[in-house]
Coordinates of C-alpha atoms and ligand atoms in Angstrom, one line a residue:
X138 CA 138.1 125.1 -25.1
X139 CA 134.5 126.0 -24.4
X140 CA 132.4 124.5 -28.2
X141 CA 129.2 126.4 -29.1
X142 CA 126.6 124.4 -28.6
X143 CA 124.8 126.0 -32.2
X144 CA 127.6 128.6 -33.6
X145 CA 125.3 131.1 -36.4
X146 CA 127.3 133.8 -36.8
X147 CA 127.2 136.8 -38.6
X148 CA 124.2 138.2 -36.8
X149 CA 121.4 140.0 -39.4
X150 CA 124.4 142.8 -39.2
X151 CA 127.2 141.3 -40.0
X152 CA 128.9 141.2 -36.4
X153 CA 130.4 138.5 -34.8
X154 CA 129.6 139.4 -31.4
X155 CA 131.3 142.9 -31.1
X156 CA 133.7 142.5 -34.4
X157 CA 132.6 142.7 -38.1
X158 CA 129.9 145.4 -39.3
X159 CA 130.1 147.5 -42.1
X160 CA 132.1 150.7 -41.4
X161 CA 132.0 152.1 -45.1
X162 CA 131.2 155.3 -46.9
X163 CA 127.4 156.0 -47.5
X164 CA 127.9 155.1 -51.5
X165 CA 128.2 151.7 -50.9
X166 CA 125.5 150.7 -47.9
X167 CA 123.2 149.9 -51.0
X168 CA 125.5 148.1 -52.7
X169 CA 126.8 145.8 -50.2
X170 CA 123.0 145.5 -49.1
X171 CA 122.2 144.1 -53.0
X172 CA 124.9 141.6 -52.8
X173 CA 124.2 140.8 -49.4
X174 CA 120.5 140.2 -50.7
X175 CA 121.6 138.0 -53.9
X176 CA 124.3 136.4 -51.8
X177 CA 121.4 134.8 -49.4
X178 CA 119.0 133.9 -51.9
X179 CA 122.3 131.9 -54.1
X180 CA 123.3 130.3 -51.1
X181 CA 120.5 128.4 -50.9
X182 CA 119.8 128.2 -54.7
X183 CA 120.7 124.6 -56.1
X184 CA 121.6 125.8 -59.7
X185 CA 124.7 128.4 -58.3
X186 CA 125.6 125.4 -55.9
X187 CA 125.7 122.9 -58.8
X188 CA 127.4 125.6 -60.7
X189 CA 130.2 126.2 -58.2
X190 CA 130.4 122.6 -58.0
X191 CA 130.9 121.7 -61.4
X192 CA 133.6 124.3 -61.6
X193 CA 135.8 123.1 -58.3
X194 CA 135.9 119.5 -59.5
X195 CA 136.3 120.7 -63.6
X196 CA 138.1 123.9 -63.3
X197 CA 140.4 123.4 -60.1
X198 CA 140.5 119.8 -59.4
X199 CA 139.0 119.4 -56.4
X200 CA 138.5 117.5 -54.0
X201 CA 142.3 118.1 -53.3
X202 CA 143.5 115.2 -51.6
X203 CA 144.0 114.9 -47.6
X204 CA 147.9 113.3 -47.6
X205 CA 148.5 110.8 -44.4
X206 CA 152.4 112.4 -43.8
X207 CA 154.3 109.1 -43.1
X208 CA 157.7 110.1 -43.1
X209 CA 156.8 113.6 -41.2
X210 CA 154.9 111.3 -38.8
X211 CA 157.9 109.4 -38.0
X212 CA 159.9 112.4 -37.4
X213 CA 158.0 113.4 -34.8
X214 CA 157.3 110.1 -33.2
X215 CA 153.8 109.8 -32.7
X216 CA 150.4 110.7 -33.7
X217 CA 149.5 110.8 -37.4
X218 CA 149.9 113.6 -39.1
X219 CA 147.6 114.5 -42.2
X220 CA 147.8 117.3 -45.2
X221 CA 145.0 119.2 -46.5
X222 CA 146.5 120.0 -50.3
X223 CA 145.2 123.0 -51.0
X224 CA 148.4 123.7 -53.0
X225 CA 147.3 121.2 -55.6
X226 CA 144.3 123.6 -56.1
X227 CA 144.6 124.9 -60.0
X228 CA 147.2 128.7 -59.7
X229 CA 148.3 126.8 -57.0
X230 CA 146.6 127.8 -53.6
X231 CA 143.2 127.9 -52.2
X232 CA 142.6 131.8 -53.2
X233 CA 141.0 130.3 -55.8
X234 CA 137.9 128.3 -54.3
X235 CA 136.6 132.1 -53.5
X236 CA 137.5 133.9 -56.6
X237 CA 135.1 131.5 -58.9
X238 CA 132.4 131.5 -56.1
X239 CA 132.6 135.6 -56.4
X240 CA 132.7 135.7 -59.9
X241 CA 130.0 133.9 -60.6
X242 CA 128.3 136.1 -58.1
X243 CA 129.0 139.3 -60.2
X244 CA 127.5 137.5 -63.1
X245 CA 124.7 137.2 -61.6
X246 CA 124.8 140.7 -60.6
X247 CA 125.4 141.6 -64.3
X248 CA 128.5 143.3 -63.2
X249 CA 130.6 144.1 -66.3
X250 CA 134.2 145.1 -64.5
X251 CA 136.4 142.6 -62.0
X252 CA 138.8 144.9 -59.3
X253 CA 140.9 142.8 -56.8
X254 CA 143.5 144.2 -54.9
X255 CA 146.7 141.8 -53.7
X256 CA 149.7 141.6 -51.9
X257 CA 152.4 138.7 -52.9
X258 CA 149.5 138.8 -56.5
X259 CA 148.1 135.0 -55.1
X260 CA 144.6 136.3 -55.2
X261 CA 145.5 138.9 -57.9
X262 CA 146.3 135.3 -60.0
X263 CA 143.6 133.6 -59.0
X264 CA 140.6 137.0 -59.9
X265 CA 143.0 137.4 -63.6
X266 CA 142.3 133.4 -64.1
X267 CA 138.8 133.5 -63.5
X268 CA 138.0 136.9 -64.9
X269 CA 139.8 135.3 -67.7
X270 CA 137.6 132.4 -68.0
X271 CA 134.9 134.1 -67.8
X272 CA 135.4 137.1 -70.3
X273 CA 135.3 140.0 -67.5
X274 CA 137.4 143.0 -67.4
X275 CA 140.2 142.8 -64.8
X276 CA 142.3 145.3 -62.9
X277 CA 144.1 144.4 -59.5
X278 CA 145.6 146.9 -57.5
X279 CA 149.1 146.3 -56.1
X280 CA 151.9 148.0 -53.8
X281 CA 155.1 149.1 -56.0
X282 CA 156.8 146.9 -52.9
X283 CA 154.8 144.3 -53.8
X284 CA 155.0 144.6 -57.9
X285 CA 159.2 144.3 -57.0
X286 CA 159.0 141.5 -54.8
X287 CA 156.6 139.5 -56.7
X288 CA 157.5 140.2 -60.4
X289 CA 156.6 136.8 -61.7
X290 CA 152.7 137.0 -60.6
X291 CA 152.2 140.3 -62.3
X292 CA 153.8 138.9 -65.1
X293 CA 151.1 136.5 -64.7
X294 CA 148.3 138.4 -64.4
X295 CA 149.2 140.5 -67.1
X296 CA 149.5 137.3 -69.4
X297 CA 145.8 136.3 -68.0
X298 CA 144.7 139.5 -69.8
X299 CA 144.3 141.8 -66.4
X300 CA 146.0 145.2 -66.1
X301 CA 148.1 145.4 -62.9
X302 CA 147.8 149.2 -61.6
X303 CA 150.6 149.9 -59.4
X304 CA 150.1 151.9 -55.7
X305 CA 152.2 154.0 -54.8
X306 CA 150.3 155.4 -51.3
X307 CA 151.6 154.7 -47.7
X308 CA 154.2 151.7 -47.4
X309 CA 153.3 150.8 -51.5
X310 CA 152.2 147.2 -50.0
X311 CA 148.7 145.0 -49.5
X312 CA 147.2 147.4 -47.3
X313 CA 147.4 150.3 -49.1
X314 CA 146.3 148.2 -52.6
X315 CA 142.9 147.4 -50.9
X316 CA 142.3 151.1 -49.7
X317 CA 142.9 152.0 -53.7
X318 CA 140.5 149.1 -54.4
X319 CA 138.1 150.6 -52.2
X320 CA 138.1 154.1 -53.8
X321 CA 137.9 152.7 -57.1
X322 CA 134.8 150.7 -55.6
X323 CA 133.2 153.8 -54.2
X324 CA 133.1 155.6 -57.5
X325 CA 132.3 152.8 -60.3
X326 CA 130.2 150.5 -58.1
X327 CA 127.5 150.2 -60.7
X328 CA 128.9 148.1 -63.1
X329 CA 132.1 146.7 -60.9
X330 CA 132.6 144.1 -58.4
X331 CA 135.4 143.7 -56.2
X332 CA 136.7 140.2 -55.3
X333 CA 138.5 140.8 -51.7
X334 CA 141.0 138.0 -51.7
X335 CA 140.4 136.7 -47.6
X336 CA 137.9 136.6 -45.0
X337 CA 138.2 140.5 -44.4
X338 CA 136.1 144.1 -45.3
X339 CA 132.6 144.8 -44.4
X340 CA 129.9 142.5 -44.3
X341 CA 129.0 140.2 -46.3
X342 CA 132.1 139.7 -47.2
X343 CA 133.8 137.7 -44.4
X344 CA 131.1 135.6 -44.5
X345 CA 130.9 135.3 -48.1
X346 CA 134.6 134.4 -48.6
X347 CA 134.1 132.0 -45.3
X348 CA 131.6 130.0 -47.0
X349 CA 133.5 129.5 -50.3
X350 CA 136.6 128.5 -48.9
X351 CA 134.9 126.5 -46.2
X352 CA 134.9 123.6 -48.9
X353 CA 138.2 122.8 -47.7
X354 CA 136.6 122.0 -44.4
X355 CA 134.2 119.8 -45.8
X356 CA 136.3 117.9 -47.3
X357 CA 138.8 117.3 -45.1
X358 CA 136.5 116.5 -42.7
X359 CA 134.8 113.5 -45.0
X360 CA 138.2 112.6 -45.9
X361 CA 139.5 112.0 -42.5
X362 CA 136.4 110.2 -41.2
X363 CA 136.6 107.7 -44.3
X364 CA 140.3 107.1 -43.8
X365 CA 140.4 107.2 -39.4
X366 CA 136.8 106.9 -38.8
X367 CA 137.2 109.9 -36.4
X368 CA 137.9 113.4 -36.5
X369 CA 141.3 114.7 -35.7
X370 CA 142.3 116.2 -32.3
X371 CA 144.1 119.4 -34.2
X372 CA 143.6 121.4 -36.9
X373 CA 146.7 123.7 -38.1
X374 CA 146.7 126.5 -40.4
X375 CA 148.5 130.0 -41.4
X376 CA 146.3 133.1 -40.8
X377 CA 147.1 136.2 -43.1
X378 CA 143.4 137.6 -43.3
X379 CA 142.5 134.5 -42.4
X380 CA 140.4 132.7 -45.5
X381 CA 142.3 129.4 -45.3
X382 CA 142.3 128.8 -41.6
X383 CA 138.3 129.3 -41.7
X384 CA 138.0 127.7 -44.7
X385 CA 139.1 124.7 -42.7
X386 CA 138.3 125.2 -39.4
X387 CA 134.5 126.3 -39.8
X388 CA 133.1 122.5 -40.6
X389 CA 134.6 121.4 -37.0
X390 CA 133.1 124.8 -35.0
X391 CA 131.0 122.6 -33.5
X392 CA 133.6 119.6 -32.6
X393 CA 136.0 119.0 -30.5
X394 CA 138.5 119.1 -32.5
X395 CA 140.9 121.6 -31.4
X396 CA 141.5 124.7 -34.0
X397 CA 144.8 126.5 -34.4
X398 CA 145.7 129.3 -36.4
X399 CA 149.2 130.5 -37.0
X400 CA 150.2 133.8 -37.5
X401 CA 153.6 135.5 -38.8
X402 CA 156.1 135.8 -36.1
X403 CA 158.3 137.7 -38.4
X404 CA 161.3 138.7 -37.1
X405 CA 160.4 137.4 -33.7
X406 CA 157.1 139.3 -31.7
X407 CA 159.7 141.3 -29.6
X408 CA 160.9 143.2 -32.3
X409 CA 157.6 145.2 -33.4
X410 CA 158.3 143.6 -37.1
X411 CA 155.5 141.1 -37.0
X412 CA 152.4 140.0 -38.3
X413 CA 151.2 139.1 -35.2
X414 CA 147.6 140.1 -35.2
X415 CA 145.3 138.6 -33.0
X416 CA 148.7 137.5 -30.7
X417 CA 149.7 141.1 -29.8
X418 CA 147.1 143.4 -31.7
X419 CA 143.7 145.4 -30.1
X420 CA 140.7 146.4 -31.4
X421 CA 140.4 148.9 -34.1
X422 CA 138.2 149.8 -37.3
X423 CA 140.2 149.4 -40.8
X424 CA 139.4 148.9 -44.3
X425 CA 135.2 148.5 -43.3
X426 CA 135.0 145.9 -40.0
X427 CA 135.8 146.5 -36.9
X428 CA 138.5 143.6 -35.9
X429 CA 141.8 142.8 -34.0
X430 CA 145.0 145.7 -35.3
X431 CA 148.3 146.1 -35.2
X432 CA 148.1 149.6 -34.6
X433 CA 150.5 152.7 -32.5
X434 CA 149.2 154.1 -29.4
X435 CA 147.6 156.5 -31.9
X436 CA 145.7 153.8 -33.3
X437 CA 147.4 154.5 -36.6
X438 CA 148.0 150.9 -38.4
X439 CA 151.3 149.6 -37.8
X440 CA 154.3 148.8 -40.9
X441 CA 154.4 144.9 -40.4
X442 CA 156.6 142.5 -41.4
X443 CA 156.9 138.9 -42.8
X444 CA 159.1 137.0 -45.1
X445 CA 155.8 135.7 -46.5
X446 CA 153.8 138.2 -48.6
X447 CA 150.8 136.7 -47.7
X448 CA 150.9 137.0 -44.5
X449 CA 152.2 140.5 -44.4
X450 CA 148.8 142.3 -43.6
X451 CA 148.2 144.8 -40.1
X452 CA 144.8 142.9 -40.0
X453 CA 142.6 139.7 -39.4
X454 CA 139.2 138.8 -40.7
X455 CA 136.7 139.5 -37.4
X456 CA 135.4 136.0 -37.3
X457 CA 139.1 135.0 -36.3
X458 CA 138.7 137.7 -33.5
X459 CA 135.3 136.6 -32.3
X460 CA 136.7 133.0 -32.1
X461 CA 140.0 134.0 -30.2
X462 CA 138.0 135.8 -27.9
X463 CA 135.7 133.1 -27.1
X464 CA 137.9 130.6 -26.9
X465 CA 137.1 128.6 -30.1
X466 CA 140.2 128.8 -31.3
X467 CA 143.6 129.5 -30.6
X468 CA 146.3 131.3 -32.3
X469 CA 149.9 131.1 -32.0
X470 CA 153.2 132.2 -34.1
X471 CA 156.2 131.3 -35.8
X472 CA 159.2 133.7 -37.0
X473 CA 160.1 133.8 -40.7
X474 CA 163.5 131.2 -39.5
X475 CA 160.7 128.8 -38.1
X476 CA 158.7 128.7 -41.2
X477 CA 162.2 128.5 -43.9
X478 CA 163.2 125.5 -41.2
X479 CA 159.9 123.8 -42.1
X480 CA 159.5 124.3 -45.5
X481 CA 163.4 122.3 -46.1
X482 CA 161.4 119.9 -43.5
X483 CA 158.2 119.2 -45.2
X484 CA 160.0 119.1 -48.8
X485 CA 162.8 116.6 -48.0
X486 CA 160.3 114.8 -45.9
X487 CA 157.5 114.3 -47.6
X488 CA 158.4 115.8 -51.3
X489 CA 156.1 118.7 -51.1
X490 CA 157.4 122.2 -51.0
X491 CA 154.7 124.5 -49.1
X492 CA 154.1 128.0 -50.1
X493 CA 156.0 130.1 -46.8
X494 CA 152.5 130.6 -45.3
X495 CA 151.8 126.7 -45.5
X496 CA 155.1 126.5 -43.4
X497 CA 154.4 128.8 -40.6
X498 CA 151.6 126.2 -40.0
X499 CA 154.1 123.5 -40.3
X500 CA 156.6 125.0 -38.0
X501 CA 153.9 124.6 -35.0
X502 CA 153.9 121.2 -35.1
X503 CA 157.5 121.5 -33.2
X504 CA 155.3 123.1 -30.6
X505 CA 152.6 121.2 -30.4
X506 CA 153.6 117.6 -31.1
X507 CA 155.8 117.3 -27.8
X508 CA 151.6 118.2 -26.1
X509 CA 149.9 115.5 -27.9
X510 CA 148.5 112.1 -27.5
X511 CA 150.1 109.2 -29.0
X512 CA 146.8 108.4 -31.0
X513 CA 146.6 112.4 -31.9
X514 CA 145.6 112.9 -35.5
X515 CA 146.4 116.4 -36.9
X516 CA 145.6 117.9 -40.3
X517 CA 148.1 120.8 -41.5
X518 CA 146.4 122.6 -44.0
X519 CA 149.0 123.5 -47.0
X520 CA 147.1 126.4 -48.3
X521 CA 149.8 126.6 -51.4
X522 CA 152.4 125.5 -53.5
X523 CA 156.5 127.1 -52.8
X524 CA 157.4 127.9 -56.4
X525 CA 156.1 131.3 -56.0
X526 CA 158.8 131.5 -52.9
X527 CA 161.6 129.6 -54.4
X528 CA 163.6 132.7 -54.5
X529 CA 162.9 133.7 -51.2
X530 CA 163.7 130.1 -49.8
X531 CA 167.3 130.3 -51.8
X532 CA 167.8 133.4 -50.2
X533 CA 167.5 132.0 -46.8
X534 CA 168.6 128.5 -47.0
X535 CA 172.2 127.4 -47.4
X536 CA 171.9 123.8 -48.8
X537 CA 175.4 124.7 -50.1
X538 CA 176.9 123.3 -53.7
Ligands
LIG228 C1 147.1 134.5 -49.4 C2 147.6 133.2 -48.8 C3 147.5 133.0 -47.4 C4 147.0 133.9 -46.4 O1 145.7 134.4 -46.6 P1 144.5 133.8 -45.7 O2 143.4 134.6 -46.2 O3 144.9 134.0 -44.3 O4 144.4 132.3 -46.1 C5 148.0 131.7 -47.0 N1 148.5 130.8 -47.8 C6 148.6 131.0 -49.1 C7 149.3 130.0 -50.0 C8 148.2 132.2 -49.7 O5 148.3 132.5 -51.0

């Protein structure tokens, strides 16, 4: 793995080397340029920061604790293997670090309307709670597939005070939800804001959503130094769009610890029902960035598959291809059997049921552990909590009577 020496990406527009950009209609260039503008100037500004700050510890309970795995550590045999617990995060996974840093953006842009748009409703939970908090108006678009599978979130959202409108375009799932959310953006930009739920979209956005879930990073990388003075050899993590897994990995960019990324095998890579991205995709342009795609010959974006909703998205955020490219990072998958097998493991291990994205990252370790050191330290990052899945997990898991 070849490290940047000094890693400052986006460039002035937006790219990470040939991925990222803004590939959007003409009606929003100035807007994405205003909160492109604001977004640089708050970055630096002490009073957001402390703000932000004030509202992860109050709001969400962080720091979330980094978990030494004892009992999965024995399993294994060697190494010591740690738990970023991002599913202790308040709604129960990291989606919401970047929803309060966002809305406190559009305050500031005296933006009067939230839209979000969401697949298995994680982020569509975490944009109703803050909007809720915060008194804004709240509608999240959402696949008719999606509103089925996931009836408890929308239940949610609508008890947060946001309206759920349902899409009923192309295969009614995440994908076509943010191409709705994107119209909708085109025509009422002046008084809305849209929260995209991962590192994906035109610029800023990856970049934005990077830098507010990159918290996790920063604190699992003080955590680890006060409790092994060193950093680890291996970072794991589930990519979807990919917020968690940069969220975690950007604070070691520079290190040597070795980044991982784990996408959704689905029903095995073989099969062409995957979420395989970065593993099996090419380059394409979709929903405003120019990234890694699961796309036909034709370049039309491929139906994927995972059992995890979140997951369940043709894309990746183009950071994640910049860094596959170059080498910064690797990324791997499990199938949907791999991740159920290591969600029963984590939970009768170490009492913590993992949202089914958490376990894809999980699952690796039965790859990667045989490859490591003795004195290897890993961090797994649990990005949520498993109640969401619970019915998905019964489905597939025979613990008999
Ligand atoms: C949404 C979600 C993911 C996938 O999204 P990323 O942007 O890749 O992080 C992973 N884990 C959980 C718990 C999620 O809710």
């Amino acid at each position: 793995m070849q490290k940047p020496v000094e890693y400052n990406l986006p460039d002035l527009n937006g790219r990470f080397g040939k991925y990222g950009g803004k590939y959007v209609p003409e009606t929003l260039i100035t807007p994405l340029k205003e909160l492109e503008e604001i977004y640089n100037h708050l970055k630096n500004d002490k009073s957001f920061q402390d703000e932000l700050l004030k509202l992860n510890s109050e709001y969400t309970g962080r720091p979330t604790p980094l978990t030494y795995a004892e009992s999965l550590t024995r399993h294994f045999g060697k190494g010591k293997i740690y738990l970023k617990r991002e599913d202790l995060c308040h709604t129960g996974a990291h989606k919401i670090n970047n929803a309060l840093g966002q809305i406190l953006l559009a305050k500031k842009l005296g933006k009067t309307r939230i839209i979000a748009e969401t697949g298995a409703g994680q982020h569509g939970v975490a944009t109703a709670t803050v909007c809720a908090k915060f008194g804004l108006k709240c509608q999240v678009y959402m696949g008719e597939v999606d509103i089925e599978r996931q009836s408890l979130n929308v239940f949610r959202m609508k008890l947060l005070g946001a309206e759920v409108i349902p899409v009923s375009s192309g295969s009614r799932t995440l994908k076509d939800a943010t191409n709705e959310a994107i119209r909708d953006w085109v025509t009422n930009v002046k008084n809305t804001h849209y929260i995209i739920g991962s590192v994906v979209g035109p610029h800023p956005y990856p970049m934005m959503v990077r830098d507010f879930q990159s918290v996790i990073g920063k604190e699992a990388r003080a955590q680890i130094l006060n409790a092994e003075g060193r950093l680890p050899g291996y970072i794991l993590a589930s990519v979807g769009g990919g917020s968690n897994s940069i969220g975690i990995f950007y604070p070691f960019i520079n290190s040597d610890t070795k980044l991982i990324g784990i996408e959704a095998g689905g029903y095995g890579i073989n099969t062409g029902k995957h979420c395989a991205t970065l593993t099996l995709g090419r380059e394409g342009i979709f929903q405003g960035m120019k990234t890694y795609l699961l796309q036909n010959d034709d370049g039309q974006v491929s139906e994927v598959h995972s059992i995890s909703a979140g997951l369940d998205y043709p894309g990746v955020g183009p950071e994640h291809s910049y860094l596959k490219d170059n080498v910064i990072a690797e990324y791997y998958s499990v199938t949907d059997d791999e991740a159920i097998e290591a969600t029963e493991l984590l939970s009768k291990s170490e009492g913590i049921i993992p949202a089914l994205e958490s376990a894809h990252a999980v699952a690796y370790l039965n790859y990667l552990m045989p490859k490591t050191k003795s004195d290897d330290i890993i961090i797994v990052n649990v990005s949520g909590r498993g109640d969401k899945d619970l019915d998905t997990i019964r489905k597939n898991l025979n613990l008999g009577q």
